[in-house]
Coordinates of C-alpha atoms in Angstrom, one line a residue:
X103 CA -42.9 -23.1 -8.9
X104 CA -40.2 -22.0 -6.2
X105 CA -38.1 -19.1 -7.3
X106 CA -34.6 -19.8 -6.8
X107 CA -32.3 -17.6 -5.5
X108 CA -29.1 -16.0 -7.8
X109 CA -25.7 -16.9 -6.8
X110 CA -23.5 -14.0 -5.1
X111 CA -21.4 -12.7 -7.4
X112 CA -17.6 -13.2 -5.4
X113 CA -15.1 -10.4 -6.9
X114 CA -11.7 -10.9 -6.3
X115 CA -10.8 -9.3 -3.1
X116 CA -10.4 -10.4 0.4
X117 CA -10.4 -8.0 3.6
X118 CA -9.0 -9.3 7.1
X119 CA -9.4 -13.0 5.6
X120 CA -13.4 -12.5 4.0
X121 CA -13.9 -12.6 0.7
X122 CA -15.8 -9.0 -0.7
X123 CA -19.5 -10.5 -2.5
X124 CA -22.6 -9.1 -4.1
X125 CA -23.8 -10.0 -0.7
X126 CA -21.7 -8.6 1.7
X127 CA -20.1 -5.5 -0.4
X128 CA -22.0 -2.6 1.1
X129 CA -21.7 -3.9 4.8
X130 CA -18.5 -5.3 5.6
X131 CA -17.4 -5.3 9.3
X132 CA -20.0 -3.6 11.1
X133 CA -20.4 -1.2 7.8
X134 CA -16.9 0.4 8.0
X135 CA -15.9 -1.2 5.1
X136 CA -17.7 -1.1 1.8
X137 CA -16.8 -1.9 -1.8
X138 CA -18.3 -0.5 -5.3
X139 CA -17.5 -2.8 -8.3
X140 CA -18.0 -0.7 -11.0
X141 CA -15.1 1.7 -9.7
X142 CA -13.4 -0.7 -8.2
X143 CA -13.6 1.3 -4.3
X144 CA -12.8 0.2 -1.1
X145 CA -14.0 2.2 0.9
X146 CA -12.9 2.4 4.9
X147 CA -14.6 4.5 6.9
X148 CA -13.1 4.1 10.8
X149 CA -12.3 0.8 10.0
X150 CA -9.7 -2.0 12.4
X151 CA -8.5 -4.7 9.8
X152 CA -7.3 -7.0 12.8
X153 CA -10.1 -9.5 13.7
X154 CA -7.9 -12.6 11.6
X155 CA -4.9 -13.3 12.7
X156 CA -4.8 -16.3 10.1
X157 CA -4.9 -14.2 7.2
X158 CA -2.1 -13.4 5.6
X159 CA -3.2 -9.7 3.8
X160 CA -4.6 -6.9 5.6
X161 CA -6.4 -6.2 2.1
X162 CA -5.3 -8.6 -1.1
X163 CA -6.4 -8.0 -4.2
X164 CA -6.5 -10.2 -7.8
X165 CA -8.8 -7.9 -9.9
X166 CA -7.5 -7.0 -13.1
X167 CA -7.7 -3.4 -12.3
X168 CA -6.5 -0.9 -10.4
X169 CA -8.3 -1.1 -6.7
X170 CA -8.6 1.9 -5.4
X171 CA -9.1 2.7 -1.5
X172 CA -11.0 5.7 -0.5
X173 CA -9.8 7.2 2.9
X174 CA -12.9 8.8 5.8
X175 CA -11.5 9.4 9.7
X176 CA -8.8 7.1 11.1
X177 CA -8.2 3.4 10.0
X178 CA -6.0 0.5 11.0
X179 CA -5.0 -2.3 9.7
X180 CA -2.4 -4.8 11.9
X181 CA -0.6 -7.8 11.2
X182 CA 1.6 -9.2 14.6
X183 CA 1.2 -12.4 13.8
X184 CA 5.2 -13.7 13.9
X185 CA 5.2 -15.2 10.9
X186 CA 4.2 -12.1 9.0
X187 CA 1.1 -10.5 6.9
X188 CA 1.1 -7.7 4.9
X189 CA -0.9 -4.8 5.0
X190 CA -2.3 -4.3 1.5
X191 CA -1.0 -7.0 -1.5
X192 CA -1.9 -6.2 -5.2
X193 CA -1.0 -9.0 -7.9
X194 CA 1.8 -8.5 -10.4
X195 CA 0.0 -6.0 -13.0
X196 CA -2.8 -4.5 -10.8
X197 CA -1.5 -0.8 -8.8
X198 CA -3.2 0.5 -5.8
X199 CA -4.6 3.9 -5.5
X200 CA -5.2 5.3 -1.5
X201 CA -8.0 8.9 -2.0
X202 CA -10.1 10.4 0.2
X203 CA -9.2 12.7 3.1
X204 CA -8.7 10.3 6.0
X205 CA -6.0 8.2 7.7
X206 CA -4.6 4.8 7.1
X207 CA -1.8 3.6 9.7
X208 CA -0.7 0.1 8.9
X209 CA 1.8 -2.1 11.5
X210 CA 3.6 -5.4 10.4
X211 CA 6.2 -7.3 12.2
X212 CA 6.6 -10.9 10.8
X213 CA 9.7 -11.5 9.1
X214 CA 9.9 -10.0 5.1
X215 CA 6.7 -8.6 5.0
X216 CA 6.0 -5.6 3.5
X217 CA 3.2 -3.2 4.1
X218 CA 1.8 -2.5 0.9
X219 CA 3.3 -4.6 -1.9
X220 CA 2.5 -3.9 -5.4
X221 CA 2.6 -6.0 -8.4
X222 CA 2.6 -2.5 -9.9
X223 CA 2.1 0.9 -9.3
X224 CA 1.0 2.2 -5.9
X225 CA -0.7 5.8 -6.0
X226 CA -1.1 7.9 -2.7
X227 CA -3.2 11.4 -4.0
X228 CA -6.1 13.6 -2.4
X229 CA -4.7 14.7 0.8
X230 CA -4.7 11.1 2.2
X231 CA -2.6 9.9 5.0
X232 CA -0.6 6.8 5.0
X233 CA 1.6 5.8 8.1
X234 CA 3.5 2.6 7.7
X235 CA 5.4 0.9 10.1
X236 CA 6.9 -2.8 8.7
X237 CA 9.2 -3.8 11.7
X238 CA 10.9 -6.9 9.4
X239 CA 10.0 -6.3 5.8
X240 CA 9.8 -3.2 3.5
X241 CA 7.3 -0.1 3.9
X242 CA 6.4 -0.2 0.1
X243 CA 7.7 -2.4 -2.3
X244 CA 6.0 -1.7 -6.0
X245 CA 7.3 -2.9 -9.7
X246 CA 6.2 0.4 -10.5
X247 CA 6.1 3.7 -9.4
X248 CA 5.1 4.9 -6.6
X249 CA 3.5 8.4 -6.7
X250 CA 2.7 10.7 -3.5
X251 CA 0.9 13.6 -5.2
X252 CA -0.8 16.5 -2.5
X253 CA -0.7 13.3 0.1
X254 CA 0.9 12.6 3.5
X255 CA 3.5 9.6 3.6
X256 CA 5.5 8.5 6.8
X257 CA 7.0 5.1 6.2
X258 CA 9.4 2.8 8.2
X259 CA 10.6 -0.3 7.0
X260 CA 13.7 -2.3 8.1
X261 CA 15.0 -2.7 4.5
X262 CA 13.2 0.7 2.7
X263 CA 10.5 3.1 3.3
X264 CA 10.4 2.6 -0.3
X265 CA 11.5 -0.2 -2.5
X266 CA 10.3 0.6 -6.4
X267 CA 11.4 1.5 -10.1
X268 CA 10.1 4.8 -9.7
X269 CA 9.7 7.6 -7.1
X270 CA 7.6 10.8 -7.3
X271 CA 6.8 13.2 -5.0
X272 CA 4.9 16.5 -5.7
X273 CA 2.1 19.3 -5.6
X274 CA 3.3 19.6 -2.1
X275 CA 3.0 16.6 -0.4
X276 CA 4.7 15.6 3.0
X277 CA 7.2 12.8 3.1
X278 CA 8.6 10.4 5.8
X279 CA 11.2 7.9 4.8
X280 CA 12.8 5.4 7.2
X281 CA 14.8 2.3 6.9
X282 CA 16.2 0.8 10.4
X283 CA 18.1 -1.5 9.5
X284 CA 21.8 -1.1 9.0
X285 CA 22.9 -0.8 5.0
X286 CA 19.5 0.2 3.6
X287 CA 18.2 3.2 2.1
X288 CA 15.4 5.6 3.2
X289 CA 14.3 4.6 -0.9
X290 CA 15.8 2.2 -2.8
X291 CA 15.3 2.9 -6.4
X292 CA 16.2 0.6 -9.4
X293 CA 15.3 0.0 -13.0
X294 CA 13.4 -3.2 -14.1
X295 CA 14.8 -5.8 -16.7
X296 CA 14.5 -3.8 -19.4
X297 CA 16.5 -1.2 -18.4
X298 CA 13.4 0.7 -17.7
X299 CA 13.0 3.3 -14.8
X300 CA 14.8 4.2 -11.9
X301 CA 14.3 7.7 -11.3
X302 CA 13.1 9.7 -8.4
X303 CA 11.5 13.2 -8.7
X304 CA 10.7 15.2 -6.3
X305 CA 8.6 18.9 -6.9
X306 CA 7.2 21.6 -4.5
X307 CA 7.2 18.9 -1.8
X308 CA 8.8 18.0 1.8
X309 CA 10.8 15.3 2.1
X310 CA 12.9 13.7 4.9
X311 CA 14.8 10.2 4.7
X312 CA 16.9 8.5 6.7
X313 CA 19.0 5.5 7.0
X314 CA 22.6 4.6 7.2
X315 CA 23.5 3.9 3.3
X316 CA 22.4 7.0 0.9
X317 CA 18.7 7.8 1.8
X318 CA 17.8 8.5 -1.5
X319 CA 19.3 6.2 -3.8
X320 CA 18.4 5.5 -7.9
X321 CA 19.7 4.0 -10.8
X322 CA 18.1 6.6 -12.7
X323 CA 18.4 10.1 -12.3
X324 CA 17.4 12.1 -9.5
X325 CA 15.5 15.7 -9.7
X326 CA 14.8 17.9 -7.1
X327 CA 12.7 20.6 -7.9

C-alpha cells in the first residue's frame, strides 16, 4: 500500500505575499525568516521583506492571537508600490508584539497606508528598534494601545507617528515622533466608542515629537513622569 503524504498545515500569516506552512515555517526566504506556532514567533533574522511588489502587507496576520516578532541584526521591510502596502497588518482583535535585540526599519509610500496597523494593541519591548517611515499614511495606527517599554521608536508618518487610544512610554525607552503633514500631531490620541481610553503616559523615558498642531495630543489625560 502507498503511504500518503499529510497535508501542510497553512496558519494564518503571510510574509512578502507567501503564505507561512508546516512546510515552509522554519525556512522562509533563504532562512531569514522563521515562524514557531506554538508561541506564535516570527522570527527575522537579517531579513529584506521586498521581493513582491503585488502584495499588499509587508507581514499580515489573521491568527487569533497575539503575533509576536522577534528582532536579530538589521531588517527591512519596503512597500513603494504607488498604490500603497503596509508594513505589518494585524486583524481587528489580534496586537502585535516586536522583541528581540535587533533592528526593524520599515518604508511606505502609497497613499493612506500605514506602517504597522493594529486591529489592537501593538507592543514594542526588549531593547528592539523600530524605524518607521509612512510617506502617505500613518506610522502606527492601533485600536489599542501602543506600548514602547526599554525599546527604541522613531516614527514618521504624514498624518501621526502615532494614531491610537493609548500611549505609553517607559523603563527608559527612546522616542521619535513625526507627522509631516500640516495639521497633524506627532501622536494623535483618542478614546474609543465607549468612552474608553485616551491617555498618554510617559515614565523615565525620552521623548521628542513634532508636528505643526500639538505634538502630543489626547482626549484622556496626559502624565509625564
Amino acid at each position: 500500500a502507498t503511504a500518503l503524504a499529510a497535508d501542510p498545515t497553512v496558519y494564518d500569516i503571510w510574509v512578502d505575499g507567501v503564505q507561512v506552512t508546516s512546510e515552509n515555517q522554519d525556512n522562509l526566504f533563504g532562512g531569514t525568516v522563521s515562524y514557531n506556532p506554538t508561541t506564535h514567533t516570527l522570527t527575522l533574522n537579517n531579513a529584506t521583506l521586498d521581493n513582491n511588489p503585488a502584495s499588499d502587507y509587508g507581514i499580515k496576520t489573521t491568527i487569533s492571537d497575539t503575533l509576536t516578532i522577534r528582532l536579530a541584526g538589521t531588517n527591512r521591510i519596503t512597500r513603494t508600490d504607488s498604490g500603497g502596502g503596509m508594513g505589518i497588518a494585524s486583524n481587528s482583535g489580534n496586537s502585535v508584539a516586536i522583541i528581540g535585540d535587533g533592528t526593524l526599519m520599515i518604508h511606505v509610500n502609497g497613499d493612506t497606508y500605514d506602517g504597522i496597523s493594529s486591529g489592537a494593541d501593538v507592543y514594542i519591548s526588549d531593547n528592539a528598534k523600530v524605524i518607521i517611515n509612512a510617506e502617505g499614511g500613518l506610522g502606527i495606527a492601533s485600536d489599542g494601545t501602543v506600548a514602547i517599554d526599554g525599546a527604541t521608536l522613531e516614527s514618521t508618518g504624514l498624518y501621526a507617528g502615532v494614531d491610537a487610544h493609548g500611549l505609553k512610554i517607559v523603563n527608559g525607552a527612546d522616542v521619535t515622533l513625526q507627522a509631516t503633514q500640516e495639521e497633524r500631531n506627532g501622536a494623535y490620541i483618542w478614546k474609543n466608542q465607549e468612552g474608553n481610553g485616551g491617555d498618554i503616559e510617559l515614565a523615565a523615558s525620552k521623548v521628542k515629537a513634532t508636528s505643526y498642531y500639538p505634538a502630543l495630543f489626547t482626549e484622556g489625560n496626559l502624565t509625564v513622569n
